[in-house]
Coordinates of C-alpha atoms in Angstrom, one line a residue:
Chain H
X1 CA 28.7 17.2 -19.0
X2 CA 28.7 13.4 -18.8
X3 CA 28.0 11.5 -15.6
X4 CA 30.5 9.0 -14.3
X5 CA 28.6 6.8 -11.9
X6 CA 30.6 4.6 -9.5
X7 CA 29.5 2.1 -6.8
X8 CA 32.5 2.3 -4.5
X9 CA 35.7 4.1 -3.6
X10 CA 38.9 2.2 -3.7
X11 CA 42.6 2.9 -3.5
X12 CA 44.7 2.8 -6.6
X13 CA 47.4 0.8 -4.8
X14 CA 44.9 -2.0 -4.4
X15 CA 44.4 -1.9 -8.1
X16 CA 48.2 -2.6 -8.4
X17 CA 47.9 -5.4 -5.9
X18 CA 45.0 -7.0 -7.8
X19 CA 46.8 -6.6 -11.1
X20 CA 50.0 -8.1 -9.8
X21 CA 48.2 -11.1 -8.3
X22 CA 46.5 -11.7 -11.7
X23 CA 49.9 -11.5 -13.4
X24 CA 51.2 -14.1 -11.0
X25 CA 48.5 -16.5 -12.4
X26 CA 48.9 -15.6 -16.1
X27 CA 52.6 -14.8 -16.6
X28 CA 55.2 -17.2 -15.1
X29 CA 58.0 -14.7 -15.8
X30 CA 56.6 -12.0 -13.5
X31 CA 58.5 -11.7 -10.3
X32 CA 58.0 -9.2 -7.5
X33 CA 60.3 -7.4 -5.1
X34 CA 59.4 -5.3 -2.1
X35 CA 61.4 -3.2 0.4
X36 CA 59.5 -4.0 3.6
X37 CA 56.2 -2.6 2.6
X38 CA 54.1 -5.6 1.4
X39 CA 50.9 -4.4 3.1
X40 CA 51.2 -0.8 2.0
X41 CA 51.7 -1.9 -1.6
X42 CA 48.9 -4.5 -1.4
X43 CA 51.3 -7.2 -2.5
X44 CA 50.0 -9.7 0.1
X45 CA 48.1 -11.9 -2.3
X46 CA 51.0 -12.3 -4.7
X47 CA 53.4 -13.1 -1.8
X48 CA 51.0 -15.7 -0.5
X49 CA 50.3 -17.5 -3.7
X50 CA 53.7 -17.1 -5.5
X51 CA 56.3 -17.1 -2.7
X52 CA 59.0 -18.6 -5.0
X53 CA 58.6 -15.6 -7.3
X54 CA 58.7 -13.0 -4.5
X55 CA 61.8 -11.4 -3.0
X56 CA 61.7 -9.6 0.3
X57 CA 64.6 -7.1 0.0
X58 CA 64.2 -5.3 3.3
X59 CA 64.8 -1.6 3.7
X60 CA 67.4 -1.6 1.0
X61 CA 65.9 0.1 -2.1
X62 CA 69.2 0.6 -3.9
X63 CA 69.9 -3.1 -3.7
X64 CA 66.3 -3.8 -4.8
X65 CA 66.8 -1.8 -8.1
X66 CA 70.0 -3.6 -8.9
X67 CA 68.4 -7.0 -8.1
X68 CA 65.6 -6.2 -10.4
X69 CA 68.0 -5.3 -13.2
X70 CA 69.8 -8.6 -12.7
X71 CA 66.6 -10.6 -12.6
X72 CA 65.8 -9.4 -16.2
X73 CA 68.9 -11.2 -17.3
X74 CA 67.4 -14.6 -17.5
X75 CA 64.1 -13.4 -18.8
X76 CA 62.2 -12.4 -15.7
X77 CA 59.9 -9.4 -15.5
X78 CA 60.5 -7.8 -12.1
X79 CA 58.0 -5.5 -10.4
X80 CA 59.5 -3.5 -7.6
X81 CA 57.3 -2.1 -4.9
X82 CA 57.9 0.6 -2.4
X83 CA 56.7 4.2 -1.8
X84 CA 57.2 6.7 -4.7
X85 CA 59.8 8.6 -2.7
X86 CA 62.0 5.5 -2.2
X87 CA 61.3 4.3 -5.8
X88 CA 62.8 7.4 -7.4
X89 CA 64.8 10.0 -5.5
X90 CA 66.5 7.5 -3.2
X91 CA 67.6 5.3 -6.0
X92 CA 67.9 7.6 -9.0
X93 CA 71.4 6.6 -10.0
X94 CA 70.6 2.9 -9.7
X95 CA 67.6 3.3 -11.9
X96 CA 69.6 5.5 -14.3
X97 CA 72.6 3.2 -14.8
X98 CA 71.4 -0.3 -14.1
X99 CA 67.9 -0.1 -15.5
X100 CA 67.3 2.9 -17.9
X101 CA 70.7 3.2 -19.6
X102 CA 71.0 -0.6 -19.5
X103 CA 67.5 -0.9 -21.1
X104 CA 66.3 -3.4 -18.5
X105 CA 62.7 -4.6 -18.5
X106 CA 61.9 -3.5 -14.9
X107 CA 58.6 -2.2 -13.7
X108 CA 59.1 0.3 -10.9
X109 CA 55.8 0.4 -9.0
X110 CA 55.4 3.3 -6.7
X111 CA 52.7 3.9 -4.1
X112 CA 51.9 6.8 -1.8
X113 CA 52.8 9.4 -4.4
X114 CA 52.0 13.0 -3.7
X115 CA 50.4 14.9 -0.8
X116 CA 47.5 12.4 -0.5
X117 CA 49.9 10.2 1.5
X118 CA 48.6 12.5 4.2
X119 CA 49.7 12.6 7.8
X120 CA 53.3 11.2 7.4
X121 CA 54.2 14.6 5.9
X122 CA 56.7 16.0 3.4
X123 CA 59.5 13.5 4.0
X124 CA 57.3 10.9 2.3
X125 CA 55.1 13.0 0.0
X126 CA 57.2 13.1 -3.1
X127 CA 56.0 15.6 -5.7
X128 CA 59.1 15.4 -8.0
X129 CA 59.0 11.8 -9.0
X130 CA 57.3 12.2 -12.4
X131 CA 59.9 14.8 -13.4
X132 CA 62.8 12.7 -12.4
X133 CA 61.5 9.6 -14.2
X134 CA 60.4 11.3 -17.4
X135 CA 63.8 12.9 -17.8
X136 CA 65.4 9.4 -18.2
X137 CA 65.7 8.5 -21.8
X138 CA 63.1 5.8 -22.9
X139 CA 61.5 5.6 -19.4
X140 CA 57.7 5.1 -19.7
X141 CA 55.8 7.1 -17.0
X142 CA 52.2 6.1 -16.1
X143 CA 49.9 7.6 -13.5
X144 CA 46.5 6.0 -13.6
X145 CA 43.4 7.5 -12.0
X146 CA 41.5 4.8 -10.1
X147 CA 41.5 1.2 -9.0
X148 CA 40.3 -0.3 -12.2
X149 CA 42.7 1.7 -14.3
X150 CA 45.6 1.0 -12.1
X151 CA 44.9 -2.8 -12.3
X152 CA 44.6 -2.5 -16.1
X153 CA 47.9 -0.6 -16.3
X154 CA 49.6 -3.2 -14.1
X155 CA 48.6 -5.9 -16.5
X156 CA 49.5 -3.8 -19.6
X157 CA 53.1 -3.0 -18.5
X158 CA 53.9 -6.7 -18.1
X159 CA 53.5 -7.0 -21.9
X160 CA 55.5 -3.8 -22.7
X161 CA 59.3 -4.4 -23.2
X162 CA 61.3 -1.8 -21.4
X163 CA 61.5 0.2 -18.1
X164 CA 58.3 1.6 -16.7
X165 CA 57.5 3.9 -13.8
X166 CA 54.0 3.2 -12.5
X167 CA 52.7 5.8 -10.0
X168 CA 49.7 5.3 -7.8
X169 CA 48.5 6.4 -4.3
X170 CA 47.2 5.7 -0.9
X171 CA 43.7 7.2 -0.5
X172 CA 40.4 5.7 -1.6
X173 CA 38.9 7.5 -4.6
X174 CA 35.9 6.9 -6.8
X175 CA 36.4 3.8 -8.9
X176 CA 34.6 5.0 -12.1
X177 CA 36.5 3.6 -15.1
X178 CA 35.3 0.3 -16.6
X179 CA 36.5 -2.9 -14.9
X180 CA 37.1 -4.5 -18.3
X181 CA 39.0 -1.6 -19.9
X182 CA 41.9 -2.2 -22.2
X183 CA 44.8 -0.1 -21.1
X184 CA 46.7 1.4 -24.0
X185 CA 50.1 2.8 -23.0
X186 CA 50.6 6.2 -24.5
X187 CA 46.9 6.7 -25.4
X188 CA 44.9 9.5 -23.8
X189 CA 41.3 8.7 -22.7
X190 CA 38.6 11.2 -23.7
X191 CA 36.2 11.5 -20.8
X192 CA 34.0 14.5 -21.8
X193 CA 34.0 16.2 -25.2
X194 CA 33.7 20.0 -24.9
X195 CA 34.4 23.1 -26.8
X196 CA 35.4 25.9 -24.3
X197 CA 38.6 24.6 -22.6
X198 CA 40.8 21.4 -22.6
X199 CA 41.5 20.0 -19.2
X200 CA 44.3 17.4 -19.2
X201 CA 44.4 15.6 -15.9
X202 CA 46.4 12.7 -14.5
X203 CA 46.2 10.4 -11.5
X204 CA 44.0 11.6 -8.6
X205 CA 43.3 14.9 -10.4
X206 CA 41.2 13.1 -13.0
X207 CA 38.3 12.7 -10.7
X208 CA 38.7 16.3 -9.5
X209 CA 38.6 17.4 -13.2
X210 CA 35.2 15.6 -13.5
X211 CA 33.9 17.4 -10.5
X212 CA 35.2 20.6 -11.9
X213 CA 33.5 19.8 -15.2
X214 CA 30.1 19.7 -13.5
X215 CA 30.7 23.0 -11.7
X216 CA 31.8 24.5 -15.0
X217 CA 28.7 23.2 -16.7
X218 CA 26.6 25.0 -14.1
X219 CA 28.3 28.2 -15.2
X220 CA 27.6 27.4 -18.9
X221 CA 31.2 26.3 -19.7
X222 CA 31.6 23.2 -21.8
X223 CA 34.9 21.6 -20.8
X224 CA 36.7 18.9 -22.7
X225 CA 38.2 16.5 -20.1
X226 CA 41.0 14.1 -21.1
X227 CA 42.7 11.6 -18.9
X228 CA 46.4 11.5 -19.6
X229 CA 47.3 8.3 -17.8
X230 CA 50.6 8.0 -19.7
X231 CA 52.7 11.1 -19.2
X232 CA 55.6 9.7 -21.2
X233 CA 55.3 8.9 -24.1
X234 CA 52.7 11.8 -24.3
X235 CA 49.8 11.3 -26.6
X236 CA 50.6 14.5 -28.6
X237 CA 48.0 13.9 -31.2
X238 CA 45.2 13.8 -28.7
X239 CA 46.5 16.9 -27.0
X240 CA 46.9 18.9 -30.2
X241 CA 43.5 17.8 -31.6
X242 CA 41.8 19.0 -28.5
X243 CA 43.6 22.3 -28.1
X244 CA 43.0 23.2 -31.8
X245 CA 39.3 23.0 -31.0
X246 CA 39.2 24.8 -27.6
X247 CA 42.2 27.2 -27.9
X248 CA 43.0 27.1 -24.2
X249 CA 44.3 24.6 -21.7
X250 CA 44.3 23.6 -18.1
X251 CA 46.5 20.8 -16.7
X252 CA 45.9 19.1 -13.4
X253 CA 48.2 16.8 -11.4
X254 CA 49.4 16.0 -7.9
X255 CA 53.0 16.9 -8.6
X256 CA 55.3 19.9 -8.8
X257 CA 54.6 22.3 -11.8
X258 CA 58.3 21.8 -12.6
X259 CA 58.7 18.4 -14.3
X260 CA 55.1 17.3 -14.3
X261 CA 52.4 16.7 -16.9
X262 CA 51.7 20.4 -17.3
X263 CA 55.4 21.0 -18.1
X264 CA 55.2 18.3 -20.8
X265 CA 52.1 19.8 -22.4
X266 CA 53.5 23.3 -22.1
X267 CA 56.6 22.2 -24.0
X268 CA 54.5 20.6 -26.7
X269 CA 52.3 23.7 -27.1
X270 CA 55.3 26.1 -27.1
X271 CA 56.8 24.0 -30.0
X272 CA 53.7 23.3 -32.0
X273 CA 50.7 25.3 -31.0
X274 CA 51.3 28.2 -28.6
X275 CA 48.1 28.7 -26.6
X276 CA 47.3 30.0 -23.1
X277 CA 47.8 27.4 -20.4
X278 CA 47.3 27.3 -16.7
X279 CA 48.6 24.6 -14.4
X280 CA 46.9 23.1 -11.4
X281 CA 49.9 21.6 -9.6
X282 CA 52.1 22.3 -6.6
X283 CA 54.0 25.5 -7.0
X284 CA 57.6 25.0 -5.9
X285 CA 56.7 23.8 -2.4
X286 CA 57.1 20.8 -0.1
X287 CA 53.9 19.3 1.4
X288 CA 53.1 18.8 5.2
X289 CA 51.1 16.7 7.5
X290 CA 47.3 16.7 7.3
X291 CA 44.4 14.7 5.9
X292 CA 44.5 14.1 2.1
X293 CA 41.4 16.4 1.6
X294 CA 42.9 19.2 3.7
X295 CA 46.2 19.0 1.8
X296 CA 44.6 18.9 -1.7
X297 CA 42.7 22.0 -0.7
X298 CA 45.6 23.9 0.8
X299 CA 47.9 23.1 -2.1
X300 CA 45.4 24.0 -4.7
X301 CA 44.7 20.6 -6.1
X302 CA 40.9 20.3 -6.0
X303 CA 37.9 21.0 -8.2
X304 CA 37.7 24.6 -7.1
X305 CA 41.3 25.2 -8.1
X306 CA 40.6 23.7 -11.6
X307 CA 37.5 25.9 -12.0
X308 CA 39.5 29.0 -11.1
X309 CA 42.3 28.0 -13.6
X310 CA 39.7 27.5 -16.3
X311 CA 38.2 30.9 -15.8
X312 CA 41.6 32.4 -15.8
X313 CA 42.7 30.7 -18.9
X314 CA 39.5 31.4 -20.8
X315 CA 39.9 35.1 -20.0
X316 CA 43.4 34.9 -21.6
X317 CA 42.1 33.2 -24.8
X318 CA 42.3 35.5 -27.8
Chain K
X1 CA 101.0 -20.8 -29.8
X2 CA 98.2 -18.6 -31.0
X3 CA 96.2 -16.2 -28.9
X4 CA 93.8 -15.3 -31.7
X5 CA 90.1 -15.4 -31.0
X6 CA 88.8 -18.9 -30.7
X7 CA 85.3 -20.1 -31.0
X8 CA 86.0 -22.4 -28.1
X9 CA 87.1 -19.6 -25.9
X10 CA 87.1 -21.4 -22.5
X11 CA 89.1 -24.5 -22.6
X12 CA 89.3 -26.3 -19.2
X13 CA 92.6 -28.0 -20.2
X14 CA 94.4 -24.8 -21.1
X15 CA 97.8 -24.7 -19.4
X16 CA 99.2 -22.0 -17.2
X17 CA 101.8 -21.2 -19.8
X18 CA 99.1 -20.6 -22.4
X19 CA 97.1 -18.4 -20.0
X20 CA 100.2 -16.3 -19.3
X21 CA 100.7 -15.8 -23.0
X22 CA 97.0 -14.6 -23.4
X23 CA 97.4 -12.4 -20.3
X24 CA 100.5 -10.7 -21.9
X25 CA 98.6 -10.1 -25.1
X26 CA 95.6 -8.6 -23.1
X27 CA 98.0 -6.4 -21.3
X28 CA 99.5 -5.2 -24.6
X29 CA 95.9 -4.4 -25.7
X30 CA 95.2 -2.4 -22.5
X31 CA 98.2 -0.1 -22.7
X32 CA 97.8 0.4 -26.4
X33 CA 94.0 1.2 -26.0
X34 CA 94.5 3.8 -23.3
X35 CA 97.6 5.3 -25.1
X36 CA 95.6 5.7 -28.3
X37 CA 93.0 7.9 -26.8
X38 CA 95.2 9.3 -24.0
X39 CA 92.5 8.4 -21.5
X40 CA 91.2 5.4 -19.6
X41 CA 92.2 3.3 -16.6
X42 CA 95.3 1.1 -17.1
X43 CA 96.2 0.4 -13.5
X44 CA 93.2 -1.7 -12.3
X45 CA 92.9 -3.2 -15.8
X46 CA 96.5 -4.6 -15.7
X47 CA 95.9 -5.8 -12.1
X48 CA 92.8 -7.7 -13.0
X49 CA 94.0 -9.2 -16.3
X50 CA 94.9 -12.6 -14.8
X51 CA 91.5 -13.0 -13.2
X52 CA 89.6 -12.2 -16.4
X53 CA 91.8 -14.4 -18.5
X54 CA 91.4 -17.3 -16.1
X55 CA 87.6 -16.9 -16.1
X56 CA 87.1 -16.4 -19.9
X57 CA 89.8 -18.7 -21.1
X58 CA 89.6 -21.6 -18.6
X59 CA 87.0 -21.5 -15.9
X60 CA 83.7 -20.3 -17.3
X61 CA 81.4 -22.1 -19.7
X62 CA 80.2 -19.5 -22.1
X63 CA 79.2 -19.0 -25.7
X64 CA 80.5 -15.8 -27.3
X65 CA 78.7 -16.2 -30.6
X66 CA 75.9 -15.7 -30.9
X67 CA 75.7 -13.6 -27.7
X68 CA 72.7 -14.4 -25.5
X69 CA 71.9 -11.6 -23.1
X70 CA 70.0 -14.0 -20.8
X71 CA 72.9 -16.4 -20.7
X72 CA 70.8 -19.4 -20.3
X73 CA 73.0 -22.5 -19.5
X74 CA 76.1 -20.3 -19.4
X75 CA 78.3 -18.9 -16.6
X76 CA 78.1 -15.2 -16.5
X77 CA 80.5 -12.5 -15.4
X78 CA 79.6 -8.9 -14.3
X79 CA 82.2 -6.1 -14.1
X80 CA 81.0 -3.8 -11.3
X81 CA 84.1 -1.6 -11.3
X82 CA 83.4 -0.5 -14.9
X83 CA 86.4 1.8 -15.2
X84 CA 88.6 -1.2 -15.9
X85 CA 86.8 -1.5 -19.2
X86 CA 90.1 -2.0 -21.2
X87 CA 90.7 -5.4 -19.7
X88 CA 87.0 -6.4 -20.1
X89 CA 87.0 -5.4 -23.8
X90 CA 90.2 -7.0 -24.6
X91 CA 89.2 -10.3 -23.0
X92 CA 85.8 -10.2 -24.6
X93 CA 87.3 -9.6 -28.0
X94 CA 90.0 -12.2 -27.7
X95 CA 87.5 -14.8 -26.5
X96 CA 85.4 -14.2 -29.6
X97 CA 82.5 -11.8 -28.6
X98 CA 83.5 -9.2 -31.2
X99 CA 86.4 -8.5 -33.6
X100 CA 89.7 -7.7 -32.0
X101 CA 90.1 -4.9 -34.5
X102 CA 87.2 -3.1 -32.8
X103 CA 89.5 -2.4 -29.8
X104 CA 90.9 0.4 -31.8
X105 CA 87.6 2.3 -31.4
X106 CA 87.8 2.4 -27.6
X107 CA 86.4 5.7 -26.2
X108 CA 86.0 7.2 -29.7
X109 CA 82.8 8.7 -31.1
X110 CA 80.3 6.2 -32.4
X111 CA 82.0 3.2 -30.8
X112 CA 80.4 0.3 -29.0
X113 CA 83.4 0.4 -26.6
X114 CA 82.3 3.2 -24.4
X115 CA 84.5 4.6 -21.7
X116 CA 82.6 2.5 -19.2
X117 CA 80.9 -0.7 -20.3
X118 CA 77.3 -0.3 -21.6
X119 CA 74.6 -2.3 -23.2
X120 CA 73.2 0.7 -25.0
X121 CA 75.3 0.2 -28.1
X122 CA 74.7 -3.6 -28.0
X123 CA 78.3 -4.6 -27.5
X124 CA 78.2 -8.5 -27.2
X125 CA 79.4 -9.7 -23.8
X126 CA 78.2 -6.8 -21.7
X127 CA 75.0 -7.5 -19.8
X128 CA 74.6 -4.3 -17.7
X129 CA 76.1 -0.8 -17.7
X130 CA 78.7 -0.1 -14.9
X131 CA 80.8 2.8 -13.9
X132 CA 78.9 4.4 -11.2
X133 CA 80.2 2.2 -8.5
X134 CA 78.6 -0.2 -6.1
X135 CA 75.8 -1.5 -8.3
X136 CA 77.2 -4.7 -9.8
X137 CA 76.9 -7.0 -6.8
X138 CA 73.2 -6.3 -6.7
X139 CA 72.8 -7.0 -10.4
X140 CA 74.8 -10.2 -10.2
X141 CA 72.7 -11.4 -7.3
X142 CA 69.6 -10.8 -9.3
X143 CA 71.0 -12.7 -12.2
X144 CA 72.0 -15.5 -9.9
X145 CA 68.4 -15.7 -8.5
X146 CA 67.0 -15.7 -12.1
X147 CA 69.2 -18.7 -12.8
X148 CA 67.8 -20.5 -9.8
X149 CA 64.2 -19.7 -11.0
X150 CA 65.2 -21.1 -14.4
X151 CA 66.7 -24.3 -12.9
X152 CA 69.9 -23.2 -14.6
X153 CA 72.8 -24.7 -12.7
X154 CA 75.5 -22.5 -14.1
X155 CA 77.3 -19.8 -12.0
X156 CA 77.5 -16.0 -11.8
X157 CA 80.8 -14.1 -11.2
X158 CA 81.1 -10.5 -10.3
X159 CA 84.2 -8.3 -9.8
X160 CA 84.4 -5.2 -7.6
X161 CA 87.2 -2.9 -6.7
X162 CA 88.2 -2.6 -3.1
X163 CA 87.7 1.2 -3.1
X164 CA 84.2 0.4 -4.4
X165 CA 83.3 -1.2 -1.2
X166 CA 83.0 2.2 0.3
X167 CA 79.6 2.4 -1.5
X168 CA 76.7 1.6 0.8
X169 CA 74.8 -0.4 -1.7
X170 CA 77.5 -3.1 -1.7
X171 CA 76.7 -3.8 1.9
X172 CA 72.9 -3.9 1.3
X173 CA 73.7 -6.6 -1.3
X174 CA 76.3 -8.3 1.0
X175 CA 73.5 -8.7 3.6
X176 CA 71.0 -9.9 1.1
X177 CA 72.9 -12.7 -0.6
X178 CA 73.6 -14.9 2.3
X179 CA 70.1 -14.3 3.8
X180 CA 68.6 -15.5 0.5
X181 CA 71.1 -18.4 0.2
X182 CA 72.4 -17.2 -3.2
X183 CA 74.9 -20.0 -3.4
X184 CA 75.5 -19.9 -7.2
X185 CA 77.5 -16.7 -6.9
X186 CA 81.2 -15.9 -6.7
X187 CA 82.1 -12.3 -5.9
X188 CA 85.7 -11.2 -6.3
X189 CA 87.2 -8.1 -4.7
X190 CA 90.2 -6.6 -6.4
X191 CA 92.2 -5.8 -3.3
X192 CA 94.9 -3.6 -4.8
X193 CA 94.8 -1.2 -1.9
X194 CA 94.6 1.8 -4.1
X195 CA 92.0 4.4 -5.0
X196 CA 92.0 7.7 -6.8
X197 CA 93.0 9.8 -3.8
X198 CA 95.5 7.3 -2.4
X199 CA 95.8 4.1 -0.5
X200 CA 92.4 2.6 0.6
X201 CA 93.5 2.2 4.2
X202 CA 94.1 6.0 4.3
X203 CA 90.9 7.0 2.5
X204 CA 88.0 4.7 3.3
X205 CA 89.0 2.5 6.2
X206 CA 88.0 -0.8 4.7
X207 CA 89.4 -2.7 7.7
X208 CA 89.3 -6.5 7.9
X209 CA 87.4 -7.5 4.9
X210 CA 87.5 -11.2 5.6
X211 CA 86.0 -10.7 9.1
X212 CA 83.4 -8.3 7.7
X213 CA 82.2 -10.6 4.9
X214 CA 82.3 -13.7 7.2
X215 CA 80.1 -11.7 9.7
X216 CA 77.7 -11.0 6.8
X217 CA 77.5 -14.8 6.2
X218 CA 79.8 -15.3 3.2
X219 CA 82.3 -18.0 2.7
X220 CA 85.6 -16.1 2.2
X221 CA 88.7 -17.1 0.4
X222 CA 91.9 -15.1 -0.2
X223 CA 94.5 -15.5 -3.0
X224 CA 97.2 -13.7 -5.0
X225 CA 95.4 -12.5 -8.0
X226 CA 98.4 -12.0 -10.2
X227 CA 99.8 -15.6 -10.1
X228 CA 97.8 -18.2 -12.0
X229 CA 99.5 -20.8 -9.7
X230 CA 97.5 -19.4 -6.8
X231 CA 94.5 -17.9 -8.6
X232 CA 93.4 -21.0 -10.4
X233 CA 93.3 -23.2 -7.2
X234 CA 91.5 -20.4 -5.4
X235 CA 88.8 -20.3 -8.2
X236 CA 88.6 -24.1 -8.1
X237 CA 88.0 -24.0 -4.3
X238 CA 85.5 -21.2 -4.7
X239 CA 83.5 -23.3 -7.2
X240 CA 83.7 -26.3 -4.8
X241 CA 82.0 -24.2 -2.1
X242 CA 79.0 -23.3 -4.2
X243 CA 75.7 -25.0 -3.6
X244 CA 76.1 -25.0 0.2
X245 CA 73.6 -22.2 1.0
X246 CA 76.1 -19.4 1.1
X247 CA 77.7 -17.1 -1.6
X248 CA 81.4 -17.1 -2.0
X249 CA 83.7 -14.1 -1.7
X250 CA 87.3 -14.2 -3.1
X251 CA 89.5 -11.4 -1.7
X252 CA 92.0 -11.2 -4.5
X253 CA 95.3 -9.4 -3.8
X254 CA 96.6 -7.7 -6.9
X255 CA 99.0 -5.0 -7.8
X256 CA 97.6 -2.1 -9.7
X257 CA 99.5 -1.9 -13.0
X258 CA 100.8 -5.5 -12.7
X259 CA 103.1 -6.4 -15.6
X260 CA 104.5 -3.0 -16.3
X261 CA 107.2 -2.2 -13.7
X262 CA 106.8 1.6 -13.6
X263 CA 103.0 1.3 -13.2
X264 CA 103.0 -1.3 -10.5
X265 CA 101.6 -0.6 -7.0
X266 CA 100.8 3.0 -7.4
X267 CA 97.4 4.8 -7.5
X268 CA 99.0 7.3 -9.8
X269 CA 98.2 5.0 -12.7
X270 CA 94.5 4.5 -11.8
X271 CA 93.3 6.8 -14.6
X272 CA 96.3 8.0 -16.5
X273 CA 97.4 6.9 -20.0
X274 CA 101.1 6.3 -20.9
X275 CA 102.8 8.7 -23.3
X276 CA 104.6 7.4 -26.5
X277 CA 107.8 6.6 -24.7
X278 CA 106.1 4.9 -21.7
X279 CA 104.0 2.8 -24.1
X280 CA 107.1 1.5 -25.8
X281 CA 108.7 0.8 -22.5
X282 CA 105.6 -1.1 -21.4
X283 CA 105.3 -3.1 -24.6
X284 CA 108.9 -4.2 -24.2
X285 CA 108.0 -5.8 -20.9
X286 CA 104.9 -7.5 -22.2
X287 CA 106.4 -10.4 -24.1
X288 CA 104.3 -12.8 -26.2
X289 CA 105.7 -15.5 -28.4
X290 CA 103.3 -14.8 -31.2
X291 CA 102.2 -11.2 -31.1
X292 CA 98.7 -10.5 -32.4
X293 CA 98.3 -6.8 -31.7
X294 CA 95.1 -5.3 -33.3

């Protein structure tokens, strides 16, 4: 099992803020909108240095999505910023009609996704956002794993023509991917080659999968670990190549089982390569208040849960 | 006098008599389109015909061909109440965005003329999908702000229904535009007083719209939207108020179904197509000197 050294822990939302600020310097068409959460989204630097390209919308997310659609008409590349909950469920029809169906080049940037939002509780801890967004035709859905990758993803989506949902979070997590990485939309990242099981993880669960990989190695299990930062379009070739080698699969994500990464991979396997699969995800439940670590443990989203899922799926393998 | 598509669609010198002829032809298109597929929304389409004819054939500077989605250097119009697509399609076709013959495909399979306007099939002249109500004002404001960023001094127009104002997003947008000094925008409300379930004052309680929009920081005008003699001066005045730090709202009184006597003023013709006999009766009332039905 490879080591993934890191020197600091950082929040993925700060990776977004850093990427957005860099885009302000490099791409004059990039504009940003925020619904009264500049600090939470780490958009301060962009607001300070590019005030003429920043639009404070106030607590009016439906209007924000429509404004963003309109700003594309004239060649702008709008990045909207608010919590994941208010970026999706609250404004689903606005995204569906004015952005997705209309094919507008809007980047919906969503922080505080999942239970790691913590103490604010279930009203804000959306676990259904990936499902809602991936169901929209031609919507690209990305959930990077750490600061560096979120920054790289933010830069990459500015050069992609079409609507994107970029999901990130609040807590600090190990920043272990390369600072100079090239982010390829729709391309899975091989982290550890293995032969016994394929673990496909996204977002904050990527680091948990690495921790699980070490625990599994101690048990003599050689896990293949792949970071699926782009849930849609899914890198089907990478998934199928891996599962044809390992013959069993675990998926891991901070999201409902329904509609998440596991659901996408299960669909692919059922159509093309039926193999045993276990999902590490929230099982038809809302979250609650607590610290991020407490919640990840209670809702079965940590390395121990991944190890248990691996042992279960390997026992099912024929 | 011809009302065929013209490459120079908007002609500032066009007379009221000419506009009336174009409006009659557009109304003929509307009733024929909805009759042909036995579906669609004739009432609001007939009521807003004069506004769209005034904008596309006299007021707006726009280039139908080739269509530029970004509309750089052009005035732009957004239809928020997308169900009145028949009038939008007829006016777009007759001002040169696509062949008039294509109106025959309205609401049919594989058509670019969807039941509600869409960009998905790349119909020239449409810049955003609409139909789910309440979204167009936000989009128009965004497009107006993009014009400012581009140092483009042309204007943005948006039309909403009055029933549509019951959607909350409209008021989010109504608060935003004056706060951000979006003063290159003219919003028009089709105040026909009707919605699907009956009169708007019985259903939604819109109240005093002038007072409401003024309180939100808009410059508000009112006009009869079915008489060019009042509508054109109102649009001129609206244009003259731009660039003063505030958006402009035109509350336009219309009659649903205007131009066809048995459709006028009743919500019953919101979303119902005429039968064969009603179509003939309607066409007899919509007189043009030189008919150019598709």
